[in-house]
PDB file of C-alpha atoms in Angstrom:
ATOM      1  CA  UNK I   1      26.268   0.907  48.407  1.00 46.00           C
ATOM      2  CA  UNK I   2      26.174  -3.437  60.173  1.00 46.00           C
ATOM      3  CA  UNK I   3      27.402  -3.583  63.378  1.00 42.00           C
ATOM      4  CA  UNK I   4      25.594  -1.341  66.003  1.00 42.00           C
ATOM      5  CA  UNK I   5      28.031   1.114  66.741  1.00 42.00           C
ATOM      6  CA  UNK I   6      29.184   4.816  65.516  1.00 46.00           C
ATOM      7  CA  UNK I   7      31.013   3.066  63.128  1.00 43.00           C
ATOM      8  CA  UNK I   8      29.349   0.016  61.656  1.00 43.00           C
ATOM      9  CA  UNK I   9      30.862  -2.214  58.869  1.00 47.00           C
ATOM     10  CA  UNK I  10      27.192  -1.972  57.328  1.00 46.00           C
ATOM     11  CA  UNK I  11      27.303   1.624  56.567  1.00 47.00           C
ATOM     12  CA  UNK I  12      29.377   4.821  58.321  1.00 46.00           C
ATOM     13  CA  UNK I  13      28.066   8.155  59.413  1.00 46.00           C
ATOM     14  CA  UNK I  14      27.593   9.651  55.338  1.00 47.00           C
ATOM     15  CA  UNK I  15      28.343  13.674  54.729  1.00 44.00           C
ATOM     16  CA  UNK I  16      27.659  15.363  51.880  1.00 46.00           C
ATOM     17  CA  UNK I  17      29.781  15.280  48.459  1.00 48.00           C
ATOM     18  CA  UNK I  18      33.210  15.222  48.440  1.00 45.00           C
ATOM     19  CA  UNK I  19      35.691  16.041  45.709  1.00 42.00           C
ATOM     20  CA  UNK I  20      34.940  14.127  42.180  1.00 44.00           C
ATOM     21  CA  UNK I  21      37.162  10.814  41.823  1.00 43.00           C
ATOM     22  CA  UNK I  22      37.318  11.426  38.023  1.00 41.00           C
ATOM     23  CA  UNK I  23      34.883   8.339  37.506  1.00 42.00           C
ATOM     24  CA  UNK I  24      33.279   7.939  34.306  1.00 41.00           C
ATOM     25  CA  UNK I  25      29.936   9.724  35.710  1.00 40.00           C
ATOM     26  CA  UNK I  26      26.383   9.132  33.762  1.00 38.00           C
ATOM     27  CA  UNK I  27      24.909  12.104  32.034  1.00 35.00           C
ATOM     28  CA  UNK I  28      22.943  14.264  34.691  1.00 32.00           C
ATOM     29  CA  UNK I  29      21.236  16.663  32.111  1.00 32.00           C
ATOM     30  CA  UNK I  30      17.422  17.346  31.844  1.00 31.00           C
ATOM     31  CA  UNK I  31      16.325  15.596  35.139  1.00 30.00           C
ATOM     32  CA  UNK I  32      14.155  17.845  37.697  1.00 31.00           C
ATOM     33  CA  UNK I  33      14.931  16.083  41.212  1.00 30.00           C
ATOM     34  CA  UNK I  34      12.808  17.274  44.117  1.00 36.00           C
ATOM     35  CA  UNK I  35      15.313  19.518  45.784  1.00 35.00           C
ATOM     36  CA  UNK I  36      18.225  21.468  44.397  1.00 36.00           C
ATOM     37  CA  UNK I  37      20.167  20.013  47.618  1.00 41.00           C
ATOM     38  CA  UNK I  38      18.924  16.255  46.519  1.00 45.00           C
ATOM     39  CA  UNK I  39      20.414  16.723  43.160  1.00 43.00           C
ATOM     40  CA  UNK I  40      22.619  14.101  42.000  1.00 48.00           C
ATOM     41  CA  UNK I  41      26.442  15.430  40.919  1.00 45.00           C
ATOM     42  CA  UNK I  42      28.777  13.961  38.317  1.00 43.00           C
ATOM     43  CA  UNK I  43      31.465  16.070  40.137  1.00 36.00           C
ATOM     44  CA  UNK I  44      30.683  16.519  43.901  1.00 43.00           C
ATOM     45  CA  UNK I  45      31.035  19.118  46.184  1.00 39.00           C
ATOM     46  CA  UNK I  46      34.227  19.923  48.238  1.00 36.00           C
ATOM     47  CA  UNK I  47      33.656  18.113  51.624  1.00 42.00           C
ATOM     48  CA  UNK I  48      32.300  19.227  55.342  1.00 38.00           C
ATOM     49  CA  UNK I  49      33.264  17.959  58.601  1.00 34.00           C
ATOM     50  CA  UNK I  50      30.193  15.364  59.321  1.00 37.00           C
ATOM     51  CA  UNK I  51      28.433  16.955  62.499  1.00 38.00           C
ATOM     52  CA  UNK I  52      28.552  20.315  60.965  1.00 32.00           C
ATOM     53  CA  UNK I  53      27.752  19.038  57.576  1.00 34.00           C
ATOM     54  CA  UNK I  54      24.934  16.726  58.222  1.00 38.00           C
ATOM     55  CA  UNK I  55      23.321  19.072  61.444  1.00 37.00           C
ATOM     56  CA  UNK I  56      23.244  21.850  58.728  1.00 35.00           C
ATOM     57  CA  UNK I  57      19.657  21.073  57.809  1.00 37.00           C
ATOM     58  CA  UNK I  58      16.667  21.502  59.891  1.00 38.00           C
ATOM     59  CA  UNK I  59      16.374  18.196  61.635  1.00 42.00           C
ATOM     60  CA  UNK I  60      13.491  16.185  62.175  1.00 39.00           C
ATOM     61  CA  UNK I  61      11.882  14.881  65.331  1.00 42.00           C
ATOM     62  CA  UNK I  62      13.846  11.743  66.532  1.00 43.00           C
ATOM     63  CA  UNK I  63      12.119   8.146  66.069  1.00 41.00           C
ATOM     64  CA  UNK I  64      12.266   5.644  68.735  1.00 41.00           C
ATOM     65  CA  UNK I  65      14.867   3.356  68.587  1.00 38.00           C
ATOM     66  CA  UNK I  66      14.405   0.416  65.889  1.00 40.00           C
ATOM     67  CA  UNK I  67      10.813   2.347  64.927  1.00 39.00           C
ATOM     68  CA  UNK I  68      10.742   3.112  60.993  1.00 39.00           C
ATOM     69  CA  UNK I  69      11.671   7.118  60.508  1.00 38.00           C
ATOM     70  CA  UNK I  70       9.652   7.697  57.435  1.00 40.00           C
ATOM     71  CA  UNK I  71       6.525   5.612  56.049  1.00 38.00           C
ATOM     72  CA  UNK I  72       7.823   3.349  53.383  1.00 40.00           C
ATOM     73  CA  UNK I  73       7.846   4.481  49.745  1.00 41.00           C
ATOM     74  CA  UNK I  74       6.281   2.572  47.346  1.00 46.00           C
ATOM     75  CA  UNK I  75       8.501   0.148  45.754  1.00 47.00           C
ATOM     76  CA  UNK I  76       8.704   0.415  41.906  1.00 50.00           C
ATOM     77  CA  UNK I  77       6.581  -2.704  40.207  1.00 54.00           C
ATOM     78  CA  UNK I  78       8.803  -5.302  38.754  1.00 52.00           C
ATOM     79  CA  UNK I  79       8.995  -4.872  35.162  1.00 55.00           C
ATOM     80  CA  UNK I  80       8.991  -0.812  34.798  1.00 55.00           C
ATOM     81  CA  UNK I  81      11.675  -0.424  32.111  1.00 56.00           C
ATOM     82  CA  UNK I  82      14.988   1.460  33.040  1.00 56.00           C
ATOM     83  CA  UNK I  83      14.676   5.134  32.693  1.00 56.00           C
ATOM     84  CA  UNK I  84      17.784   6.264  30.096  1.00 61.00           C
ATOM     85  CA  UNK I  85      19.056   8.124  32.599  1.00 61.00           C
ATOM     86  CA  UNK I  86      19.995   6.759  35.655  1.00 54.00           C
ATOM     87  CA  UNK I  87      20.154   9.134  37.912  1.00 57.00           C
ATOM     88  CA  UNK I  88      16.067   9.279  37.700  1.00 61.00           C
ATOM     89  CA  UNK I  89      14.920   8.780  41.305  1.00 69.00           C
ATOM     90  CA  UNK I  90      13.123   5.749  40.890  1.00 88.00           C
ATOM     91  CA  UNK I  91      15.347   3.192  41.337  1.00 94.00           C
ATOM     92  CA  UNK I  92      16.257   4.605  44.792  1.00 96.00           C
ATOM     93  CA  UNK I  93      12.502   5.194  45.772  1.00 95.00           C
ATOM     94  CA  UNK I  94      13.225   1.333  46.204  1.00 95.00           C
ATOM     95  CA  UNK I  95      16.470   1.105  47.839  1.00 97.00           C
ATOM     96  CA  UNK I  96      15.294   3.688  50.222  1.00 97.00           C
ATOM     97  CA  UNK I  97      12.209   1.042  51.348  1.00 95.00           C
ATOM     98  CA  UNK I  98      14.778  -1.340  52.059  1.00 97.00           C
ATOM     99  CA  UNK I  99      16.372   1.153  53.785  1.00 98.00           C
ATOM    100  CA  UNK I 100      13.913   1.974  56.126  1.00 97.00           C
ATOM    101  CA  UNK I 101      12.831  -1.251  56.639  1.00 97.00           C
ATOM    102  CA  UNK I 102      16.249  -2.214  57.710  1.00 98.00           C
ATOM    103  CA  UNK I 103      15.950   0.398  60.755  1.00 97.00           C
ATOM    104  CA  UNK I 104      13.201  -0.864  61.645  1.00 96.00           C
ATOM    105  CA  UNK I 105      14.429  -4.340  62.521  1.00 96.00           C
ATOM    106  CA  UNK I 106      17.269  -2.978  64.091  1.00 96.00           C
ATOM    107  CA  UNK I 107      20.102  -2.847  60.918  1.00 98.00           C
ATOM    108  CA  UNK I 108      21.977   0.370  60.231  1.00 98.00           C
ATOM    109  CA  UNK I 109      19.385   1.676  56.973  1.00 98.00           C
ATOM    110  CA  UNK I 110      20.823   0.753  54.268  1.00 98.00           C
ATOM    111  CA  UNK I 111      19.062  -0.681  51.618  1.00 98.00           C
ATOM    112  CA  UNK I 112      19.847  -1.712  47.503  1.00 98.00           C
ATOM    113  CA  UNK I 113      17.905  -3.111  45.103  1.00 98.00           C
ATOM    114  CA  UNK I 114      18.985  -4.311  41.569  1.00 97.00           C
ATOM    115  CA  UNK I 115      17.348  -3.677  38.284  1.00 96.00           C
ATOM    116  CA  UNK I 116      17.386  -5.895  34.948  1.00 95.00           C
ATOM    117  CA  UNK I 117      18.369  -4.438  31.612  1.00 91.00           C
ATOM    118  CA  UNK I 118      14.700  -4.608  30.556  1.00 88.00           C
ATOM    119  CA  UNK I 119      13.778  -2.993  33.883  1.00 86.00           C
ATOM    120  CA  UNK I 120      12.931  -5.581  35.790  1.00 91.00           C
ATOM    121  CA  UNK I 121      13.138  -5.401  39.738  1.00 94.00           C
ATOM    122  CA  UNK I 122      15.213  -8.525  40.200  1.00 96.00           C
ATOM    123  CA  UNK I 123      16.088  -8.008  43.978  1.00 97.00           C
ATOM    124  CA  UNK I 124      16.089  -5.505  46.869  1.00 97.00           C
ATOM    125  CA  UNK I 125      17.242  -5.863  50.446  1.00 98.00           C
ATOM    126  CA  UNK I 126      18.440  -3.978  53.884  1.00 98.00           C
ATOM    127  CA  UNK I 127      21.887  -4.636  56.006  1.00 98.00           C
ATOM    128  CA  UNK I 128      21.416  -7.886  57.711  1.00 98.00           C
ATOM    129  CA  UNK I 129      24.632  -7.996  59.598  1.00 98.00           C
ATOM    130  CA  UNK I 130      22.816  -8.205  63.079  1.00 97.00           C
ATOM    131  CA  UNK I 131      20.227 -10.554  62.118  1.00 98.00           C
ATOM    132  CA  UNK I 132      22.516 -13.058  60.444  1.00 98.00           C
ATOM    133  CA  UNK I 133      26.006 -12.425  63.022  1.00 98.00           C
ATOM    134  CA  UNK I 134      27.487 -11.921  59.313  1.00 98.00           C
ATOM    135  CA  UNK I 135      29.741  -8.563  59.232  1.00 98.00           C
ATOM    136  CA  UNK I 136      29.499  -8.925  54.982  1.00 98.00           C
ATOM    137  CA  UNK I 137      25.623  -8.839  55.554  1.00 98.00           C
ATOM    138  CA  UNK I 138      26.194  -5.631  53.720  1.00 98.00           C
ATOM    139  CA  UNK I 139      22.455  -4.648  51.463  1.00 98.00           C
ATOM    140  CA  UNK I 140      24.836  -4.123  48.453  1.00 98.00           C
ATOM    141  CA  UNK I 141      26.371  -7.371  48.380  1.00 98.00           C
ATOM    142  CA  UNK I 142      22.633  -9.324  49.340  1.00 98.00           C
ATOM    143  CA  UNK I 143      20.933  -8.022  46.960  1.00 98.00           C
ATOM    144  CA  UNK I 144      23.120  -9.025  44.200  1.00 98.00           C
ATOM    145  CA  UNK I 145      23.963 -12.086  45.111  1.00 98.00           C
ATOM    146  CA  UNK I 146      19.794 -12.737  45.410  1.00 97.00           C
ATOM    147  CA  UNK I 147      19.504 -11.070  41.487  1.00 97.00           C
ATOM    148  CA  UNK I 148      22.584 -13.721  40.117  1.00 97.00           C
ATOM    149  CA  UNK I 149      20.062 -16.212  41.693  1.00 97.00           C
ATOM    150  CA  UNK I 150      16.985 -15.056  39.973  1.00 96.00           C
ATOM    151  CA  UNK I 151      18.400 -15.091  36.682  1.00 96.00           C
ATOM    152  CA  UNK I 152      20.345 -18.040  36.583  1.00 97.00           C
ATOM    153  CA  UNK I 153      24.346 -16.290  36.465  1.00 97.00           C
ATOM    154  CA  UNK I 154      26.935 -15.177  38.068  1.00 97.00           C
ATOM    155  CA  UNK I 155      27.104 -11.913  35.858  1.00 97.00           C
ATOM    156  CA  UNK I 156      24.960  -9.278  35.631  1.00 98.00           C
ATOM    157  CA  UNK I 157      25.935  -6.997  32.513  1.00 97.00           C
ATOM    158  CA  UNK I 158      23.293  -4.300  32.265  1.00 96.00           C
ATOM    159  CA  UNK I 159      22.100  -4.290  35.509  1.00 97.00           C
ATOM    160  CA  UNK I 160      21.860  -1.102  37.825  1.00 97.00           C
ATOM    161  CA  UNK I 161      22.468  -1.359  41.371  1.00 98.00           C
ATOM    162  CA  UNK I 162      20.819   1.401  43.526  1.00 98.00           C
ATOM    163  CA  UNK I 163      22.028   1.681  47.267  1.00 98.00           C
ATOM    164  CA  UNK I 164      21.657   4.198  49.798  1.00 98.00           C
ATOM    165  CA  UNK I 165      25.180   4.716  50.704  1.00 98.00           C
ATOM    166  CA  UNK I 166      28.252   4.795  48.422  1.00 98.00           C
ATOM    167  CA  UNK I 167      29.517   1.264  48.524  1.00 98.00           C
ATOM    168  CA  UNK I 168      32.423   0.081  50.678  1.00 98.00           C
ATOM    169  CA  UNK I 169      35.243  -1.395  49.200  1.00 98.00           C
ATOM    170  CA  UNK I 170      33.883  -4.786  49.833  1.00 98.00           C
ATOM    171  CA  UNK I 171      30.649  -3.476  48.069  1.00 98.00           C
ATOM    172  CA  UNK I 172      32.102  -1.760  45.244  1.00 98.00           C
ATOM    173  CA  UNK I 173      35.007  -4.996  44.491  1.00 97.00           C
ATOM    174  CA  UNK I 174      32.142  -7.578  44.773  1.00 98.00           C
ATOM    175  CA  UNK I 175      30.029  -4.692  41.647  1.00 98.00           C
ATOM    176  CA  UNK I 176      32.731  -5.442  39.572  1.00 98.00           C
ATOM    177  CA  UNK I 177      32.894  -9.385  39.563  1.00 98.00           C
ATOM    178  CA  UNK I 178      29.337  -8.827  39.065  1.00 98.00           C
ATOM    179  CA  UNK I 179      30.057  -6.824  36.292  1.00 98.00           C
ATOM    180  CA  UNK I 180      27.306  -4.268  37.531  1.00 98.00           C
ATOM    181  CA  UNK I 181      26.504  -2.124  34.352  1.00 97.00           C
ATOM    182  CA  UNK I 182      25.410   0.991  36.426  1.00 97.00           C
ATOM    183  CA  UNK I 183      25.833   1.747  40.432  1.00 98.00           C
ATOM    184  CA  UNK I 184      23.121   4.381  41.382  1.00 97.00           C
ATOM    185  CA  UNK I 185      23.835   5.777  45.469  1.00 98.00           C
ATOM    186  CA  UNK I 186      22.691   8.471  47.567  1.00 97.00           C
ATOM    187  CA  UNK I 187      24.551   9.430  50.384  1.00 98.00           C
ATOM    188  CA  UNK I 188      28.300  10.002  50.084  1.00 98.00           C
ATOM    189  CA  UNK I 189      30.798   7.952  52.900  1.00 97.00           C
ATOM    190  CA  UNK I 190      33.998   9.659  52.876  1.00 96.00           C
ATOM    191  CA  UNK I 191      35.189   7.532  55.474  1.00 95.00           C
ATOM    192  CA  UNK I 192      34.117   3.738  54.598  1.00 97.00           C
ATOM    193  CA  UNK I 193      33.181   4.403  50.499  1.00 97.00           C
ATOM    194  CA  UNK I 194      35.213   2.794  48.449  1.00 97.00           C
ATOM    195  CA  UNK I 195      34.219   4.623  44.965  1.00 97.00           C
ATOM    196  CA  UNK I 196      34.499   8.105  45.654  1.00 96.00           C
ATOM    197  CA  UNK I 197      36.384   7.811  48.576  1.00 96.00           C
ATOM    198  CA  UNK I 198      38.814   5.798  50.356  1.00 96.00           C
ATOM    199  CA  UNK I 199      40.854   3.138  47.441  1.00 96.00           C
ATOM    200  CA  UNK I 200      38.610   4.278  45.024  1.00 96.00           C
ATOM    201  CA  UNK I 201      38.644   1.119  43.001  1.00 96.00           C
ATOM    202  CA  UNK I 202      37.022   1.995  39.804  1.00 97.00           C
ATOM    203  CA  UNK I 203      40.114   4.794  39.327  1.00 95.00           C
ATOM    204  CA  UNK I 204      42.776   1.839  39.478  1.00 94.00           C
ATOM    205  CA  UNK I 205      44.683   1.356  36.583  1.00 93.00           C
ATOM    206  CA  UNK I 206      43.727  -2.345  36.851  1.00 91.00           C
ATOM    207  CA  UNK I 207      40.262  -1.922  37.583  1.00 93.00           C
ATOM    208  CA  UNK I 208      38.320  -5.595  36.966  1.00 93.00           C
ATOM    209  CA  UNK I 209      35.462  -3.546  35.575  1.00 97.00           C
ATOM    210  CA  UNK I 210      34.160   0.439  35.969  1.00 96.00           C
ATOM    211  CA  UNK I 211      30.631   0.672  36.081  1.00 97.00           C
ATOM    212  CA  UNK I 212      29.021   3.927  35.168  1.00 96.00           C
ATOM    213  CA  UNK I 213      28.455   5.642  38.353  1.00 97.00           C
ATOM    214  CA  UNK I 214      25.672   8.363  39.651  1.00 96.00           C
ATOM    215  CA  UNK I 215      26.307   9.714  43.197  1.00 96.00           C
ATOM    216  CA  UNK I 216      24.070  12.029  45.486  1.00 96.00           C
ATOM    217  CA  UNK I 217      20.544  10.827  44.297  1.00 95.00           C
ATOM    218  CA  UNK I 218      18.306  11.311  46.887  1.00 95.00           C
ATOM    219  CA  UNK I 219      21.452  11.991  49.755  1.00 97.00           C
ATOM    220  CA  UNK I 220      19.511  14.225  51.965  1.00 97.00           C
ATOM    221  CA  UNK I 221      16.964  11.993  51.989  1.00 96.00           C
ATOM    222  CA  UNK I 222      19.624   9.180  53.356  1.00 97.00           C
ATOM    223  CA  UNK I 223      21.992  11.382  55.555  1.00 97.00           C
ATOM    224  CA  UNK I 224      18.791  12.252  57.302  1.00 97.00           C
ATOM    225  CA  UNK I 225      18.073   8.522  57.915  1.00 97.00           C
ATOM    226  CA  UNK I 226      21.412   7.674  58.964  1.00 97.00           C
ATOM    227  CA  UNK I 227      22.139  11.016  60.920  1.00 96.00           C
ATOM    228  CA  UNK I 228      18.576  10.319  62.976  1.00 96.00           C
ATOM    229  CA  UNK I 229      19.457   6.158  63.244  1.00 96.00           C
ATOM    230  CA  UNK I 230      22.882   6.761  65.194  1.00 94.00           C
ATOM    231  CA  UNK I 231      21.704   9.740  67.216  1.00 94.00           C
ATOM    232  CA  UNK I 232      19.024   7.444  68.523  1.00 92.00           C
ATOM    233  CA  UNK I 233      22.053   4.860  69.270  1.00 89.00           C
ATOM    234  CA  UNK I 234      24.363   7.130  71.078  1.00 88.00           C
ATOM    235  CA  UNK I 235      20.900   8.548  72.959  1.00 83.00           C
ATOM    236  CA  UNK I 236      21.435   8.069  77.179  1.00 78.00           C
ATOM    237  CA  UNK I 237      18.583   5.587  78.290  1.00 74.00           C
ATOM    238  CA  UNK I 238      15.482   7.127  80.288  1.00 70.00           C
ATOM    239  CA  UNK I 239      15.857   7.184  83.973  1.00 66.00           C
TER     240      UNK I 239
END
């Protein structure tokens, strides 16, 4: 890592880093990210009530409902190899796309996209629980299953999964039957994440399988997209 509420099943209101699950954390060293606040964290920061946390930043002027709130980034072309570290911003240039496209229809922005060993981009995709009456519609969970289709198996060892929000439980459980080498997310969800927050599955002693795992990569970028999506929501209608 919905409905259209405050609190979709596609994605929650995110805040900024909480404290550090002790999950085995990919190295973070030598990487220049555009912001010091966008940098990702192997161990995050202690955590902030969400209005306060989230409002902090100078905000942006509001888009009109279901109206894309930033232009599109470029997607990266299938078949860029994997940079050796993933926390690189790449990856989630991508997810982010989906991301934004998924406001625009409508969705809660949330968007993944999975990467081959060899770097190819085998799938990306946005929330689609509105569009498809399908509360597991989650971007996470679509965009895997569409990469096991591409190559042919259920499994895919190696992979890296970049999402815009940490993954739900549902999310982060469904990772580890897919054996999901490396899960890559921006913005921290201390109330619906399941990896840093809430059961945090990849900590269980029986843990199916523990992906490496980057958080914070590009999480201003996605707070801001989610913060400015349900503000737009909760917005009274024109007289």
């Amino acid at each position: 890592m919905a409905a259209m509420s405050d609190e979709p099943d596609g994605g929650t209101m995110p805040v900024p880093p909480a404290p550090a699950s002790g999950l085995a954390k990919a190295p973070l060293a030598g990487r220049s990210l555009e912001t010091a606040e966008d940098a990702p964290r192997a161990v995050p920061a202690p955590e902030s009530t969400p209005e306060s946390a989230l409002g902090s930043a100078a905000e942006p002027a509001e888009p009109p409902m279901n109206a894309p709130v930033d232009a599109p980034a470029a997607p990266l072309a299938p078949g860029t190899p994997l940079p050796d570290d993933p926390a690189d911003q790449a990856p989630m240039a991508v997810a982010m796309r989906a991301a934004r496209m998924a406001g625009a229809r409508g969705e809660v922005p949330v968007g993944a996209a999975v990467f081959g060993a060899d770097g190819t981009l085998l799938a990306e995709a946005g929330n689609e629980v509105e569009a498809r009456c399908d509360a597991s519609a989650h971007a996470e969970l679509l965009a895997m299953r569409a990469a096991a289709r591409r190559l042919g198996r259920p499994r895919l060892e190696g992979c890296l999964l970049a999402v815009t929000l940490e993954p739900c439980p549902m999310c982060a459980a469904a990772a580890a039957h897919f054996r999901i080498g490396t899960i890559q997310f921006a913005a921290y969800d201390p109330k619906g994440g399941g990896i840093d927050h809430g059961p945090r599955l990849f900590d269980r002693a029986g843990a199916l399988h523990r992906p490496d795992v980057v958080g914070g990569v590009r999480e201003r970028e996605a707070a801001d997209l989610l913060t400015r999506f349900f503000r737009a929501l909760r917005r009274p209608p024109s007289p």
